[in-house]
Amino acid sequence: MNQLKAGAALSYISVILHIVVGLAYTPYMLRMLGQSEFGLYSLAASVVAYLTVLDLGFGNAIVRYTAKFRAEGKQREQEEMFGMFFILYIGIGVIALAAGALLALNVENLFNRHMTPVEVERTRIMMWLLTFNLAFTFPMSLWGSIMTAYERFVFQRTIAVLRTIANPLVMVVLLAVGYKAVAMVVVTTLFNVVTLLINFWYCKQKLHIHLHFGRFKWGFLKEVSIYSFWIFLNVIMDRIYWSTGQFVLGMVRGTVAVAVYALAVQLYGMFQMFSTAISGVFLPRITSLVTKGQNEKAISDIFIKTGRIQYVVMAFILSVFIVFGQEFINIWAGKGYEDAYPICLLFFIPLTIPLIQNLGIVILQARNQMRFRSTVYIIIALASFALSFPLAIYWGGIGCAAATAAALVAGHIIVMNIYYYRKQYIDIPQFWREIGKMSIVPIVFVVGVMFVLRYFHIAITSYPTLILYGLLYALLYIPAFWMLSMNASERELFMKPVRKLLHRS
């Protein structure tokens, strides 16, 4: 339990650092790179990101089955499973290397219509580097999955925090002396390699993990593959949602449109981190509850309780962005990125619900029941992909985002809420009653403050003005939400670490 609490706390520290560093570093990076170079970097990264689907969902399977074997006291089975997956991942790494090489050799055939020869060559170099990064990551990712399954969140999150700080510091120096997008890829690759090697050291020296290379247990591999397949489909869906936009825009609009869309996707990444920081540490615990036959009501209560806690944070972030997002992007990113605001809204608003319900994914993984969700999501994601082409031709990045938003509403909200209620026995009506009552304060504040800003023609054109109005908003919003939307246990949850900190000081 201490690892869970500390892991969640360090996750939020990592998220906050990631946001702060991103907010401080991204404007500098955008201005030093230029819109076209940033578009190239984002395009290369999004194309190679498709190869991450070769994980086939095995990373999550390692966490799930390790937690299961530990609950059952099966040490030998763990070691045999680790050996099997290490060999599998080496094979996947080789396939990723071959696939990445094929993509890198055909860059001009994919994007030549809207890119110069120099841009094509730089994209090719970055894709080679990112492909090597990915091929090395596959076999070495085994150790990170084992650390998660053993609930060693403190060490994992500490390394993540250090990496979040160190990576941009190195990049600031390189950008200052004239290096561009290729240097960013080199630095990212080096930090990734170091992190993976540290995970390997920790598993061998601290957890004393051993790999047993025996005969493949094909029956067990089949069981794991069935579980992993539905997670694999979920990963494909995720890639379609968050990498396809750059790919489509690179084909029909060029690097400038890619840059604007990629910036919105980057802001989405910051937004969703606030939610996944909590649910990410629950898979081993939920798996243990399911393995031990815990009743549905206990799991449903965790779902609702976690969703409420996540909504405390997500509602505040979303409301602040709706009110001040356009001004923030204009000041932060600069001229040429104005369309990132409506694109972000098309992401953020429909995504808020699945983000505060993402413990449902953990429950499905623990119960080995990902089939329905993955099937629905892949169908809707493919429909979104098809729709994004005509919409991108007419409306650019906003068209791509509209296709994604429609898919999110149809699949993530409507279909999955029915499924959670009907098949997983989660009390969805109660969940919505709770969220509905919590939403009154955010809605009133968003409508009221936007009306005041426009009625009095208040212009926000600088960081000091933006920070001032943001602080005034928070000073009014937080007490109102604290008293009217949060219950006693939630207030205690947020106050407990504050009291501890004050007591220590």
Coordinates of C-alpha atoms in Angstrom, one line a residue:
M1 CA 0.0 0.0 0.0
N2 CA 2.9 2.4 0.7
Q3 CA 4.3 1.7 -2.8
L4 CA 0.8 2.4 -4.2
K5 CA 0.5 5.7 -2.4
A6 CA 4.1 6.7 -3.0
G7 CA 3.8 5.6 -6.6
A8 CA 0.7 7.7 -7.2
A9 CA 2.3 10.7 -5.4
L10 CA 5.5 10.4 -7.5
S11 CA 3.4 10.0 -10.6
Y12 CA 1.8 13.3 -9.9
I13 CA 5.2 14.9 -9.2
S14 CA 6.4 13.5 -12.5
V15 CA 3.3 14.8 -14.2
I16 CA 3.6 18.2 -12.7
L17 CA 7.3 18.4 -13.6
H18 CA 6.5 17.2 -17.1
I19 CA 3.9 19.9 -17.5
V20 CA 6.1 22.6 -16.0
V21 CA 9.2 21.6 -18.1
G22 CA 7.0 21.2 -21.2
L23 CA 5.4 24.6 -20.7
A24 CA 8.8 26.2 -20.2
Y25 CA 10.8 24.3 -22.8
T26 CA 8.3 23.9 -25.7
P27 CA 8.0 27.6 -26.6
Y28 CA 11.9 27.8 -26.7
M29 CA 12.0 24.6 -28.8
L30 CA 9.3 25.9 -31.2
R31 CA 11.1 29.2 -31.8
M32 CA 14.6 27.6 -32.2
L33 CA 13.4 24.8 -34.5
G34 CA 10.8 26.8 -36.5
Q35 CA 7.4 25.5 -37.5
S36 CA 8.6 23.5 -40.5
E37 CA 11.4 21.7 -38.6
F38 CA 9.0 20.9 -35.7
G39 CA 6.6 19.5 -38.2
L40 CA 9.3 17.2 -39.6
Y41 CA 10.2 16.0 -36.1
S42 CA 6.5 15.3 -35.2
L43 CA 5.9 13.6 -38.6
A44 CA 8.9 11.2 -38.2
A45 CA 7.9 10.4 -34.6
S46 CA 4.3 9.7 -35.5
V47 CA 5.2 7.4 -38.4
V48 CA 7.6 5.3 -36.3
A49 CA 5.1 5.3 -33.5
Y50 CA 3.0 2.9 -35.6
L51 CA 5.7 0.3 -35.0
T52 CA 5.0 0.3 -31.3
V53 CA 1.9 -1.8 -32.0
L54 CA 4.4 -4.7 -32.5
D55 CA 4.4 -5.0 -28.7
L56 CA 1.2 -7.0 -29.4
G57 CA 0.0 -6.2 -25.9
F58 CA 2.6 -8.4 -24.3
G59 CA 3.9 -5.7 -21.9
N60 CA 0.5 -5.5 -20.2
A61 CA 0.3 -9.3 -20.2
I62 CA 3.6 -9.5 -18.3
V63 CA 2.2 -7.2 -15.6
R64 CA -1.1 -9.1 -15.3
Y65 CA 0.3 -12.7 -15.3
T66 CA 3.3 -11.8 -13.0
A67 CA 0.8 -10.3 -10.5
K68 CA -1.4 -13.5 -10.9
F69 CA 1.6 -15.8 -10.4
R70 CA 2.8 -13.9 -7.3
A71 CA -0.7 -14.0 -5.8
E72 CA -0.6 -17.8 -6.4
G73 CA 3.0 -18.2 -5.2
K74 CA 4.3 -19.7 -8.5
Q75 CA 7.9 -18.5 -8.7
R76 CA 9.1 -21.1 -11.3
E77 CA 6.2 -20.1 -13.7
Q78 CA 7.2 -16.5 -13.4
E79 CA 10.8 -17.2 -14.4
E80 CA 9.8 -19.4 -17.4
M81 CA 7.4 -16.7 -18.5
F82 CA 10.1 -14.0 -18.3
G83 CA 12.4 -16.1 -20.4
M84 CA 9.7 -16.8 -23.0
F85 CA 8.9 -13.1 -23.4
F86 CA 12.5 -12.0 -23.6
I87 CA 13.0 -14.3 -26.6
L88 CA 9.7 -13.1 -28.2
Y89 CA 10.7 -9.5 -27.7
I90 CA 14.1 -10.0 -29.4
G91 CA 12.2 -11.4 -32.4
I92 CA 9.8 -8.4 -32.3
G93 CA 12.7 -6.0 -32.2
V94 CA 14.2 -7.6 -35.3
I95 CA 10.8 -7.2 -37.1
A96 CA 10.5 -3.6 -35.9
L97 CA 14.0 -2.9 -37.3
A98 CA 13.1 -4.3 -40.7
A99 CA 9.8 -2.5 -40.8
G100 CA 11.4 0.8 -39.8
A101 CA 14.1 0.4 -42.4
L102 CA 11.4 -0.2 -45.1
L103 CA 9.6 3.0 -44.0
A104 CA 12.8 5.1 -43.9
L105 CA 13.8 3.9 -47.4
N106 CA 10.4 5.0 -48.8
V107 CA 10.0 8.5 -47.2
E108 CA 9.9 10.3 -50.5
N109 CA 7.1 8.0 -51.8
L110 CA 5.0 8.9 -48.8
F111 CA 5.5 12.6 -48.3
N112 CA 7.3 14.0 -51.4
R113 CA 4.3 16.0 -52.7
H114 CA 4.5 18.5 -49.8
M115 CA 8.1 18.3 -48.7
T116 CA 11.4 19.6 -50.1
P117 CA 14.3 17.1 -50.8
V118 CA 16.2 18.4 -47.7
E119 CA 13.1 17.8 -45.5
V120 CA 12.8 14.3 -47.0
E121 CA 16.4 13.5 -46.1
R122 CA 16.1 14.8 -42.6
T123 CA 12.9 12.8 -42.0
R124 CA 14.7 9.7 -43.2
I125 CA 17.6 10.2 -40.8
M126 CA 15.2 10.7 -37.8
M127 CA 13.2 7.6 -38.8
W128 CA 16.4 5.5 -38.8
L129 CA 17.3 6.7 -35.3
L130 CA 13.8 6.2 -34.0
T131 CA 13.7 2.7 -35.5
F132 CA 16.9 1.7 -33.7
N133 CA 15.4 3.2 -30.5
L134 CA 12.3 1.1 -30.8
A135 CA 14.1 -2.1 -31.8
F136 CA 16.3 -1.8 -28.6
T137 CA 13.3 -0.9 -26.5
F138 CA 11.3 -4.1 -27.2
P139 CA 13.5 -6.7 -25.5
M140 CA 14.5 -4.3 -22.7
S141 CA 10.9 -3.2 -21.9
L142 CA 10.5 -6.6 -20.1
W143 CA 12.3 -5.2 -17.0
G144 CA 10.0 -2.2 -16.7
S145 CA 6.9 -4.4 -16.8
I146 CA 8.4 -6.6 -14.1
M147 CA 9.0 -3.6 -11.9
T148 CA 5.4 -2.5 -12.3
A149 CA 4.1 -6.0 -11.5
Y150 CA 6.2 -6.1 -8.4
E151 CA 4.7 -2.7 -7.5
R152 CA 8.1 -1.0 -7.3
F153 CA 6.6 2.3 -8.3
V154 CA 8.9 4.5 -6.2
F155 CA 12.1 3.7 -8.1
Q156 CA 10.4 3.7 -11.4
R157 CA 8.7 7.1 -10.9
T158 CA 12.0 8.6 -9.5
I159 CA 13.8 7.6 -12.7
A160 CA 11.0 9.1 -14.7
V161 CA 11.3 12.4 -12.7
L162 CA 15.0 12.6 -13.3
R163 CA 14.6 11.9 -17.0
T164 CA 11.9 14.6 -17.3
I165 CA 14.3 17.1 -15.9
A166 CA 17.5 16.0 -17.7
N167 CA 16.2 15.5 -21.2
P168 CA 15.1 19.2 -21.9
L169 CA 18.2 20.6 -20.1
V170 CA 20.5 18.8 -22.6
M171 CA 18.2 19.9 -25.5
V172 CA 18.3 23.5 -24.5
V173 CA 22.1 23.5 -24.8
L174 CA 22.1 21.7 -28.2
L175 CA 19.4 24.0 -29.6
A176 CA 21.3 27.0 -28.4
V177 CA 24.4 26.0 -30.4
G178 CA 22.4 25.4 -33.6
Y179 CA 21.4 21.7 -33.5
K180 CA 17.9 20.9 -34.8
A181 CA 15.4 18.1 -35.0
V182 CA 17.9 15.3 -35.6
A183 CA 19.7 16.2 -32.4
M184 CA 16.4 15.9 -30.5
V185 CA 16.0 12.4 -31.7
V186 CA 19.6 11.5 -30.8
V187 CA 19.1 12.8 -27.2
T188 CA 15.8 11.0 -26.8
T189 CA 17.4 7.7 -28.0
L190 CA 20.3 8.1 -25.6
F191 CA 18.1 8.8 -22.6
N192 CA 15.8 5.9 -23.5
V193 CA 18.7 3.5 -23.7
V194 CA 20.1 4.6 -20.3
T195 CA 16.7 4.3 -18.6
L196 CA 16.2 0.8 -20.0
L197 CA 19.6 -0.3 -18.7
I198 CA 18.8 1.1 -15.3
N199 CA 15.6 -0.9 -15.2
F200 CA 17.6 -4.0 -16.1
W201 CA 20.1 -3.4 -13.3
Y202 CA 17.4 -2.9 -10.7
C203 CA 15.6 -6.1 -11.6
K204 CA 18.8 -8.1 -11.4
Q205 CA 20.3 -6.5 -8.3
K206 CA 17.3 -5.5 -6.2
L207 CA 14.5 -7.9 -7.2
H208 CA 16.9 -10.8 -8.1
I209 CA 14.9 -11.6 -11.2
H210 CA 16.0 -14.7 -13.1
L211 CA 15.0 -15.8 -16.6
H212 CA 14.5 -19.5 -17.3
F213 CA 15.0 -20.5 -20.9
G214 CA 13.2 -23.8 -21.4
R215 CA 10.8 -25.2 -23.9
F216 CA 8.1 -22.8 -25.0
K217 CA 4.8 -23.6 -23.2
W218 CA 2.6 -23.2 -26.3
G219 CA -0.6 -23.7 -24.3
F220 CA 0.4 -20.8 -21.9
L221 CA 1.5 -18.7 -24.9
K222 CA -1.9 -19.2 -26.5
E223 CA -3.6 -18.1 -23.3
V224 CA -1.4 -15.0 -23.0
S225 CA -1.8 -14.3 -26.7
I226 CA -5.6 -14.3 -26.4
Y227 CA -5.4 -11.9 -23.5
S228 CA -2.8 -9.7 -25.3
F229 CA -4.6 -9.6 -28.6
W230 CA -7.4 -7.4 -27.3
I231 CA -4.9 -5.1 -25.7
F232 CA -3.0 -5.1 -29.0
L233 CA -6.1 -3.9 -30.8
N234 CA -6.4 -1.2 -28.2
V235 CA -2.9 0.0 -28.9
I236 CA -3.7 0.1 -32.7
M237 CA -6.7 2.2 -31.8
D238 CA -4.5 4.5 -29.8
R239 CA -2.0 4.9 -32.6
I240 CA -4.8 5.6 -35.1
Y241 CA -6.2 8.4 -32.9
W242 CA -3.0 10.1 -32.0
S243 CA -0.5 9.4 -34.8
T244 CA -2.9 9.3 -37.8
G245 CA -3.6 13.0 -37.8
Q246 CA 0.0 14.0 -38.4
F247 CA 0.4 11.2 -41.1
V248 CA -2.8 12.4 -42.9
L249 CA -1.9 16.0 -42.7
G250 CA 1.7 15.3 -43.9
M251 CA 0.1 13.7 -47.0
V252 CA -2.5 16.4 -47.8
R253 CA -1.4 19.6 -46.1
G254 CA 2.4 19.7 -45.4
T255 CA 4.7 20.2 -42.4
V256 CA 3.1 23.5 -41.1
A257 CA -0.3 21.8 -40.6
V258 CA 1.5 18.8 -39.0
A259 CA 3.2 21.2 -36.5
V260 CA 0.0 22.8 -35.4
Y261 CA -1.8 19.4 -35.0
A262 CA 1.3 17.9 -33.2
L263 CA 1.3 20.8 -30.7
A264 CA -2.4 20.1 -29.9
V265 CA -1.6 16.4 -29.5
Q266 CA 1.3 17.3 -27.1
L267 CA -1.1 19.4 -25.0
Y268 CA -3.5 16.4 -25.0
G269 CA -0.6 14.3 -23.7
M270 CA -0.1 16.7 -20.8
F271 CA -3.9 16.8 -20.1
Q272 CA -4.3 13.0 -20.0
M273 CA -1.3 12.5 -17.7
F274 CA -3.3 14.0 -14.8
S275 CA -5.7 11.1 -15.1
T276 CA -3.5 8.1 -15.8
A277 CA -1.1 8.9 -12.9
I278 CA -3.6 7.4 -10.5
S279 CA -5.1 4.4 -12.5
G280 CA -1.6 3.3 -13.7
V281 CA -0.7 1.9 -10.4
F282 CA -3.9 -0.2 -9.9
L283 CA -3.5 -3.1 -12.3
P284 CA -1.5 -5.4 -9.9
R285 CA -4.0 -4.6 -7.1
I286 CA -7.2 -5.1 -9.2
T287 CA -5.7 -8.3 -10.6
S288 CA -5.2 -9.5 -7.1
L289 CA -8.8 -8.7 -6.1
V290 CA -10.1 -10.5 -9.2
T291 CA -7.9 -13.5 -8.6
K292 CA -9.1 -13.8 -5.0
G293 CA -12.7 -13.6 -6.1
Q294 CA -13.5 -10.1 -4.7
N295 CA -17.2 -9.2 -5.3
E296 CA -18.3 -6.8 -8.0
K297 CA -19.5 -4.1 -5.6
A298 CA -16.1 -3.6 -4.1
I299 CA -14.6 -3.1 -7.6
S300 CA -17.4 -0.8 -8.6
D301 CA -16.9 1.3 -5.6
I302 CA -13.2 1.7 -6.4
F303 CA -14.2 2.7 -10.0
I304 CA -16.5 5.4 -8.7
K305 CA -14.2 6.6 -6.0
T306 CA -11.2 6.8 -8.3
G307 CA -13.3 8.5 -11.0
R308 CA -14.3 11.2 -8.5
I309 CA -10.7 11.8 -7.4
Q310 CA -9.6 12.1 -11.0
Y311 CA -12.4 14.4 -11.9
V312 CA -11.4 16.8 -9.1
V313 CA -8.2 17.5 -11.1
M314 CA -9.5 17.1 -14.6
A315 CA -12.5 19.4 -14.1
F316 CA -10.2 22.2 -12.9
I317 CA -7.7 21.7 -15.8
L318 CA -10.4 21.5 -18.4
S319 CA -12.3 24.6 -17.1
V320 CA -9.1 26.7 -17.0
F321 CA -8.2 25.7 -20.5
I322 CA -11.7 26.4 -21.9
V323 CA -11.6 29.9 -20.4
F324 CA -7.9 30.9 -21.1
G325 CA -6.7 28.3 -23.6
Q326 CA -6.8 30.5 -26.7
E327 CA -4.9 33.3 -25.1
F328 CA -2.4 30.8 -23.6
I329 CA -1.6 29.2 -27.0
N330 CA -1.2 32.6 -28.6
I331 CA 1.3 33.8 -26.0
W332 CA 3.0 30.4 -25.4
A333 CA 3.4 29.0 -28.9
G334 CA 3.3 32.2 -30.9
K335 CA 2.0 33.2 -34.2
G336 CA 0.8 30.4 -36.5
Y337 CA -0.5 28.0 -33.9
E338 CA -4.0 29.6 -33.3
D339 CA -5.9 26.6 -34.6
A340 CA -4.3 24.4 -31.9
Y341 CA -7.0 25.8 -29.5
P342 CA -10.1 24.4 -31.2
I343 CA -8.2 21.2 -32.0
C344 CA -7.5 20.8 -28.3
L345 CA -11.1 21.5 -27.3
L346 CA -12.2 18.7 -29.7
F347 CA -9.8 16.4 -27.9
F348 CA -10.2 17.5 -24.3
I349 CA -14.0 17.8 -23.9
P350 CA -15.0 14.3 -25.1
L351 CA -11.9 12.7 -23.6
T352 CA -12.5 13.9 -20.1
I353 CA -15.1 11.1 -19.5
P354 CA -13.0 8.1 -20.6
L355 CA -10.0 9.6 -18.8
I356 CA -11.8 9.6 -15.4
Q357 CA -13.2 6.1 -16.2
N358 CA -9.8 4.7 -17.2
L359 CA -9.8 2.4 -14.2
G360 CA -12.4 0.5 -16.2
I361 CA -9.6 -0.5 -18.6
V362 CA -7.6 -1.9 -15.6
I363 CA -10.7 -3.9 -14.5
L364 CA -11.1 -5.4 -17.9
Q365 CA -7.4 -6.3 -18.1
A366 CA -7.5 -7.9 -14.7
R367 CA -10.6 -9.9 -15.7
N368 CA -9.1 -10.8 -19.1
Q369 CA -12.2 -9.3 -20.8
M370 CA -10.7 -6.8 -23.2
R371 CA -12.4 -8.3 -26.3
F372 CA -15.5 -6.2 -26.5
R373 CA -13.8 -2.9 -25.8
S374 CA -11.0 -3.5 -28.2
T375 CA -13.3 -4.7 -31.0
V376 CA -15.6 -1.7 -30.7
Y377 CA -12.7 0.8 -30.5
I378 CA -10.8 -0.6 -33.5
I379 CA -14.0 -0.4 -35.7
I380 CA -14.7 3.2 -34.6
A381 CA -11.0 4.2 -34.9
L382 CA -10.8 2.9 -38.4
A383 CA -14.0 4.8 -39.3
S384 CA -12.4 7.9 -37.8
F385 CA -9.3 7.3 -39.9
A386 CA -11.3 7.1 -43.1
L387 CA -13.3 10.2 -42.2
S388 CA -10.1 12.2 -41.4
F389 CA -9.0 12.2 -45.0
P390 CA -11.9 14.2 -46.5
L391 CA -12.2 16.4 -43.4
A392 CA -8.4 17.2 -43.5
I393 CA -8.6 18.2 -47.1
Y394 CA -11.3 20.8 -46.4
W395 CA -10.6 21.9 -42.8
G396 CA -7.0 20.8 -42.1
G397 CA -6.2 19.9 -38.5
I398 CA -9.6 20.9 -37.2
G399 CA -11.1 18.4 -39.6
C400 CA -8.8 15.6 -38.3
A401 CA -9.7 16.5 -34.7
A402 CA -13.4 16.5 -35.5
A403 CA -13.2 12.9 -36.8
T404 CA -11.4 11.9 -33.6
A405 CA -13.9 13.6 -31.4
A406 CA -16.8 11.9 -33.1
A407 CA -15.2 8.5 -32.5
L408 CA -14.5 9.3 -28.9
V409 CA -18.1 10.2 -28.2
A410 CA -19.5 7.2 -30.0
G411 CA -17.2 4.5 -28.6
H412 CA -15.5 5.7 -25.5
I413 CA -18.5 7.4 -23.9
I414 CA -21.8 5.9 -25.2
V415 CA -20.9 2.3 -26.0
M416 CA -18.5 1.7 -23.1
N417 CA -20.7 3.1 -20.4
I418 CA -23.5 0.8 -21.5
Y419 CA -21.0 -2.1 -21.5
Y420 CA -19.6 -1.3 -18.0
Y421 CA -23.1 -1.2 -16.6
R422 CA -24.6 -4.2 -18.4
K423 CA -21.6 -6.6 -18.4
Q424 CA -19.1 -5.5 -15.8
Y425 CA -21.8 -4.6 -13.2
I426 CA -20.3 -1.2 -12.5
D427 CA -22.9 1.2 -11.1
I428 CA -22.7 3.7 -14.0
P429 CA -25.9 5.5 -13.1
Q430 CA -24.4 6.2 -9.6
F431 CA -21.2 7.3 -11.3
W432 CA -23.0 9.8 -13.5
R433 CA -25.0 11.1 -10.5
E434 CA -21.8 11.8 -8.7
I435 CA -20.1 13.4 -11.6
G436 CA -23.2 15.5 -12.4
K437 CA -23.3 17.0 -9.0
M438 CA -19.5 17.7 -9.1
S439 CA -19.9 19.4 -12.5
I440 CA -22.2 22.3 -11.4
V441 CA -19.3 24.5 -10.1
P442 CA -17.1 24.1 -13.2
I443 CA -20.0 24.8 -15.6
V444 CA -21.0 27.9 -13.7
F445 CA -17.5 29.2 -13.5
V446 CA -16.7 28.6 -17.2
V447 CA -19.9 30.3 -18.4
G448 CA -19.7 33.2 -15.9
V449 CA -16.0 34.0 -16.4
M450 CA -16.1 33.8 -20.2
F451 CA -19.1 36.1 -20.2
V452 CA -17.3 38.6 -17.9
L453 CA -14.1 38.5 -20.1
R454 CA -16.1 39.2 -23.3
Y455 CA -18.6 41.7 -21.8
F456 CA -15.8 43.9 -20.4
H457 CA -13.5 43.3 -23.5
I458 CA -10.7 42.1 -21.3
A459 CA -7.6 41.4 -23.4
I460 CA -5.0 38.9 -22.2
T461 CA -1.8 39.4 -24.3
S462 CA 1.1 38.7 -21.9
Y463 CA 2.3 36.1 -19.4
P464 CA 1.8 38.5 -16.4
T465 CA -1.8 39.2 -17.4
L466 CA -2.5 35.5 -18.1
I467 CA -1.0 34.4 -14.7
L468 CA -2.9 37.1 -12.9
Y469 CA -6.3 36.2 -14.3
G470 CA -5.5 32.5 -13.9
L471 CA -4.7 33.0 -10.2
L472 CA -7.8 35.0 -9.7
Y473 CA -9.8 32.2 -11.3
A474 CA -8.2 29.6 -9.1
L475 CA -8.7 31.6 -5.9
L476 CA -12.4 31.7 -6.6
Y477 CA -12.9 28.2 -8.2
I478 CA -11.0 26.1 -5.7
P479 CA -12.8 27.1 -2.5
A480 CA -16.2 26.8 -4.3
F481 CA -15.3 23.3 -5.7
W482 CA -13.9 22.3 -2.3
M483 CA -17.0 23.1 -0.4
L484 CA -19.7 22.3 -3.0
S485 CA -18.3 19.4 -5.1
M486 CA -16.0 17.4 -2.9
N487 CA -17.0 15.0 -0.1
A488 CA -15.3 14.7 3.3
S489 CA -13.1 11.8 2.3
E490 CA -11.8 13.6 -0.8
R491 CA -11.0 16.7 1.2
E492 CA -9.2 14.6 3.8
L493 CA -7.2 12.8 1.0
F494 CA -5.9 16.2 -0.3
M495 CA -5.3 17.6 3.2
K496 CA -3.5 14.7 4.7
P497 CA -0.2 15.2 2.8
V498 CA -0.4 18.9 3.5
R499 CA -0.7 18.3 7.2
K500 CA 2.2 15.9 7.1
L501 CA 4.4 18.4 5.3
L502 CA 3.5 21.2 7.8
H503 CA 4.1 18.8 10.7
R504 CA 7.6 17.9 9.4
S505 CA 8.5 21.5 8.9

